[in-house]
XYZ file of C-alpha atoms in Angstrom:
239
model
C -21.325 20.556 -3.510
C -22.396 20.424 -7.175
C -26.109 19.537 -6.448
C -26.497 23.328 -4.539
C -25.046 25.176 -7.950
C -27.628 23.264 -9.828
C -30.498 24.203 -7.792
C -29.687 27.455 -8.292
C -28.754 27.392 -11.724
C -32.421 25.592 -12.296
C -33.916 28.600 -9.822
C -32.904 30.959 -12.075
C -33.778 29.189 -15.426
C -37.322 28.908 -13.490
C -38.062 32.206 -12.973
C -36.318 33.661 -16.217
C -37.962 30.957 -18.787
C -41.700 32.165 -17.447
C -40.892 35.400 -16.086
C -39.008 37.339 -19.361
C -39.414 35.082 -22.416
C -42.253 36.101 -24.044
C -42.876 33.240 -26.528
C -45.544 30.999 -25.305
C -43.877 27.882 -26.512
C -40.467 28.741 -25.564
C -41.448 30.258 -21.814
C -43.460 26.958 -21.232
C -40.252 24.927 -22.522
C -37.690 26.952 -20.977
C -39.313 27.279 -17.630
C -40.556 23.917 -17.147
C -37.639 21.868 -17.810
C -36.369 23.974 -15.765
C -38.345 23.311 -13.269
C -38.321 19.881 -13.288
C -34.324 19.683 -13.013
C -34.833 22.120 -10.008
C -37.968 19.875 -8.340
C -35.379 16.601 -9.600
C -31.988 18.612 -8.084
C -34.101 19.334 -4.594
C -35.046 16.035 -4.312
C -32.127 14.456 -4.843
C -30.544 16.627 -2.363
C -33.661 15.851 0.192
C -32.775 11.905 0.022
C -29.025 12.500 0.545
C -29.443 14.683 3.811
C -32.209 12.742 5.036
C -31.120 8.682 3.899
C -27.392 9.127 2.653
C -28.715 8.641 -0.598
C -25.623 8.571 -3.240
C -23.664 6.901 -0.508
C -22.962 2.733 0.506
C -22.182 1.013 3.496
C -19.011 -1.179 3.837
C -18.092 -3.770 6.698
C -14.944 -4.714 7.976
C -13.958 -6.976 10.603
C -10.491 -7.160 12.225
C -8.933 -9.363 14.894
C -6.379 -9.004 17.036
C -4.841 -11.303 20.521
C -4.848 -9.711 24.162
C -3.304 -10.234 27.124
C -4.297 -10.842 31.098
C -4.830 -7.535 32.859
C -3.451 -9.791 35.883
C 0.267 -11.024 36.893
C 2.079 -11.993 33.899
C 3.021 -14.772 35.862
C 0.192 -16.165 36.552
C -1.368 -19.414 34.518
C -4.281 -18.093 33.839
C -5.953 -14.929 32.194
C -7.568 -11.744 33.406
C -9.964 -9.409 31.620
C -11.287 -6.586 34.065
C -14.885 -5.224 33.058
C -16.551 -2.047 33.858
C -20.345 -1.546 32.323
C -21.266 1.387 31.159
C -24.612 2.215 32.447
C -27.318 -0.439 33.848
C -27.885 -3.551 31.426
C -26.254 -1.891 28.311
C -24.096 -4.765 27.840
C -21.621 -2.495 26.980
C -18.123 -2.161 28.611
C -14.991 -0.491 29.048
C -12.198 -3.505 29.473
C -8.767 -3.451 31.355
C -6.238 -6.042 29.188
C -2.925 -5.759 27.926
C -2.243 -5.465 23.901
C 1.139 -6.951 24.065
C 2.652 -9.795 26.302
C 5.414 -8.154 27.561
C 3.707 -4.468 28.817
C 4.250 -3.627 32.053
C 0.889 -2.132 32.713
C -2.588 -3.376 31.233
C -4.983 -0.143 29.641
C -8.267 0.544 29.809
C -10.121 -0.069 25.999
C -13.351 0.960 24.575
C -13.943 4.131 27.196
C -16.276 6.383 25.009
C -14.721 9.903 24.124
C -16.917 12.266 26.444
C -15.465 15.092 24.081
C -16.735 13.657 21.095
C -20.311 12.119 22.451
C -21.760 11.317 18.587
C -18.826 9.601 18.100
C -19.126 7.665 21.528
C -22.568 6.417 21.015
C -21.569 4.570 17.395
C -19.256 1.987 19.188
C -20.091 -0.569 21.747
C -17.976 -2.956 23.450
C -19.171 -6.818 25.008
C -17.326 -9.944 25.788
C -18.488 -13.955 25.125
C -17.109 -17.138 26.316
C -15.719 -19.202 24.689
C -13.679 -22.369 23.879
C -10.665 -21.659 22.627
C -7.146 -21.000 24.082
C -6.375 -17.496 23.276
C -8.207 -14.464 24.134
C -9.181 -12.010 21.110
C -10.658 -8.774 20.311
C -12.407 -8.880 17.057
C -13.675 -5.665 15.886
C -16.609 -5.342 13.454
C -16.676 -1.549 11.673
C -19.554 -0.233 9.410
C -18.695 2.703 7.144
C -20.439 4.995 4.754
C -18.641 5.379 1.473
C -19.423 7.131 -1.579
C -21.239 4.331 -4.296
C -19.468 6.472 -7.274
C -17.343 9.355 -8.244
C -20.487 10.626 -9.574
C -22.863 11.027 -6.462
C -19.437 12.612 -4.827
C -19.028 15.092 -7.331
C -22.868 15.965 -6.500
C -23.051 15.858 -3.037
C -19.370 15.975 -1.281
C -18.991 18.731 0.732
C -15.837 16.922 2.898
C -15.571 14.451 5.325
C -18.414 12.216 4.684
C -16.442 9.373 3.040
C -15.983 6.792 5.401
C -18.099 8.328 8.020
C -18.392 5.829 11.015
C -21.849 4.163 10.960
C -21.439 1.765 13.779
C -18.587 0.537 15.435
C -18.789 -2.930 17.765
C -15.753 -4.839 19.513
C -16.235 -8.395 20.973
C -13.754 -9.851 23.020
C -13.886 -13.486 23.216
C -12.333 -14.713 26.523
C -11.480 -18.559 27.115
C -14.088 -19.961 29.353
C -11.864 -22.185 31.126
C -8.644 -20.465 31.697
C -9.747 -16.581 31.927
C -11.606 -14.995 34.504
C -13.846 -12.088 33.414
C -13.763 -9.600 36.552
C -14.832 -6.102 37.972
C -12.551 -4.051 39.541
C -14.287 -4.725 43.010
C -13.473 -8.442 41.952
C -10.621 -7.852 40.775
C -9.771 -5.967 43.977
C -10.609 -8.966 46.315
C -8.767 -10.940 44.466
C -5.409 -9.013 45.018
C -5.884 -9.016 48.619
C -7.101 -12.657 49.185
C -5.423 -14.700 46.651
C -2.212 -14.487 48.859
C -3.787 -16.389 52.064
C -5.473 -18.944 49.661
C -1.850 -19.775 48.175
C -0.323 -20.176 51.447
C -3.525 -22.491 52.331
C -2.694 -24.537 49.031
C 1.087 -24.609 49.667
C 0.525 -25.906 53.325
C -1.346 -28.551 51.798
C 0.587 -29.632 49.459
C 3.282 -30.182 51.890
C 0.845 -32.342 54.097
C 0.544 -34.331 50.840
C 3.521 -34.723 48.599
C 1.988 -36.979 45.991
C -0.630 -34.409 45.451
C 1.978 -31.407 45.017
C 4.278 -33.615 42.563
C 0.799 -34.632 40.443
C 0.052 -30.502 40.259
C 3.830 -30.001 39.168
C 3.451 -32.509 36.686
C 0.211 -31.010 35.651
C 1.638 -27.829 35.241
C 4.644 -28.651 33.177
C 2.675 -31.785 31.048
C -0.468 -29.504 30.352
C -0.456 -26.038 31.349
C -4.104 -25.254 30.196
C -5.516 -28.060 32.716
C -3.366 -26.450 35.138
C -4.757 -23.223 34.335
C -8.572 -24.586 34.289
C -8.014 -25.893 37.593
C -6.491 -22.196 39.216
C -9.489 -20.626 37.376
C -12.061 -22.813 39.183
C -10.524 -22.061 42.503
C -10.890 -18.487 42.125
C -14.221 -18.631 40.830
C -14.636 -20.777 44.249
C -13.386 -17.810 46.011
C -15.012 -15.004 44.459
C -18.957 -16.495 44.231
C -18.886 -16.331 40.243
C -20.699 -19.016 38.913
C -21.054 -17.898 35.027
């Protein structure tokens, strides 16, 4: 860090310029520049520990599709929630990042290792109406604003220090249900009995079964909507 050589270059100019040069002129010269680079130098260094003065911020945003945390064979989408604390709007969320893994993984679950870290990101979900589910994450760094204020002030590792780090996941309103693991849980167990209940009736009424089939091959999404309000039926969720 160039800014902590100065400051003691400028200490030392101080106290030499009015402590050993005898010269009225020259020790008032000598030591007071000097002391103003050191006052200048001190307070430069002040505003960079205390504002990240010499240093810019820079936003990103990337986006990326996920996958149901649910069957794969299912027609509609799953995202499993889990809040972290009490009306933080923050979550850790259970989804899969390609179509085809076996298993979904849990996402956003703050590194209890690495707590400053932890408390820079956030995670919440929205509604919305579109057909795919996606993860957009918005990222806030610090960066140096020159090669100049690094040269000053760098001491390693500050450029692009994470500011603040905040992941939406926008979920299809219509076609995904947004779950908590006790939720998600019922679901599992009951879901089976309410298919056998829907089979049974379709049986009792064949035109209704072949307009579903249709349904389902003709527009899948509809078909989808229409699972997704049954569940929602089941499981008391009325958002």
């Amino acid at each position: 860090m160039l800014i902590i050589l100065l400051v003691i270059i400028f200490m030392i100019g101080t106290f030499f310029g009015f402590m050993f040069i005898q010269n009225r002129l020259a020790r008032w010269l000598v030591g007071g520049v000097c002391f103003l680079l050191l006052a200048g130098s001190v307070a430069m260094l002040t505003l960079h520990i205390k504002d990240n003065w010499g240093m810019k911020k820079v936003n990103t945003a990337t986006s990326r599709r996920i996958y149901t945390a649910g069957e794969k064979s299912a027609p509609y989408g799953v995202l499993i929630k889990a809040e972290i604390g009490k009306d933080t709007n923050n979550y850790v969320f259970v989804y899969r990042h390609d179509k085809t893994s076996d298993k979904p993984e849990a996402n956003f679950k703050p590194d209890e290792k690495n707590i400053v870290e932890a408390i820079k990101k956030t995670a919440t979900y929205e509604l919305v109406d579109e057909n795919k589910a996606m993860v957009t994450t918005y990222t806030t760094r610090r960066v140096w604003a020159s090669n100049f204020y690094k040269l000053l002030f760098s001491v390693g590792g500050e450029q692009n220090e994470l500011v603040r780090e905040h992941s939406v996941v926008s979920v299809p309103k219509n076609t995904w249900l947004v779950l908590t693991q006790d939720q998600a849980q019922k679901l599992k167990q009951e879901a089976p009995a309410m298919q056998k209940q829907m089979t049974e009736a379709l049986k009792a009424n064949p035109q209704k079964a072949a307009e579903l089939t249709g349904l389902q091959t003709s527009n899948p999404a509809a078909y989808a909507a229409l699972q997704v309000k049954q569940m929602k039926q089941l499981l008391g969720i009325t958002e």
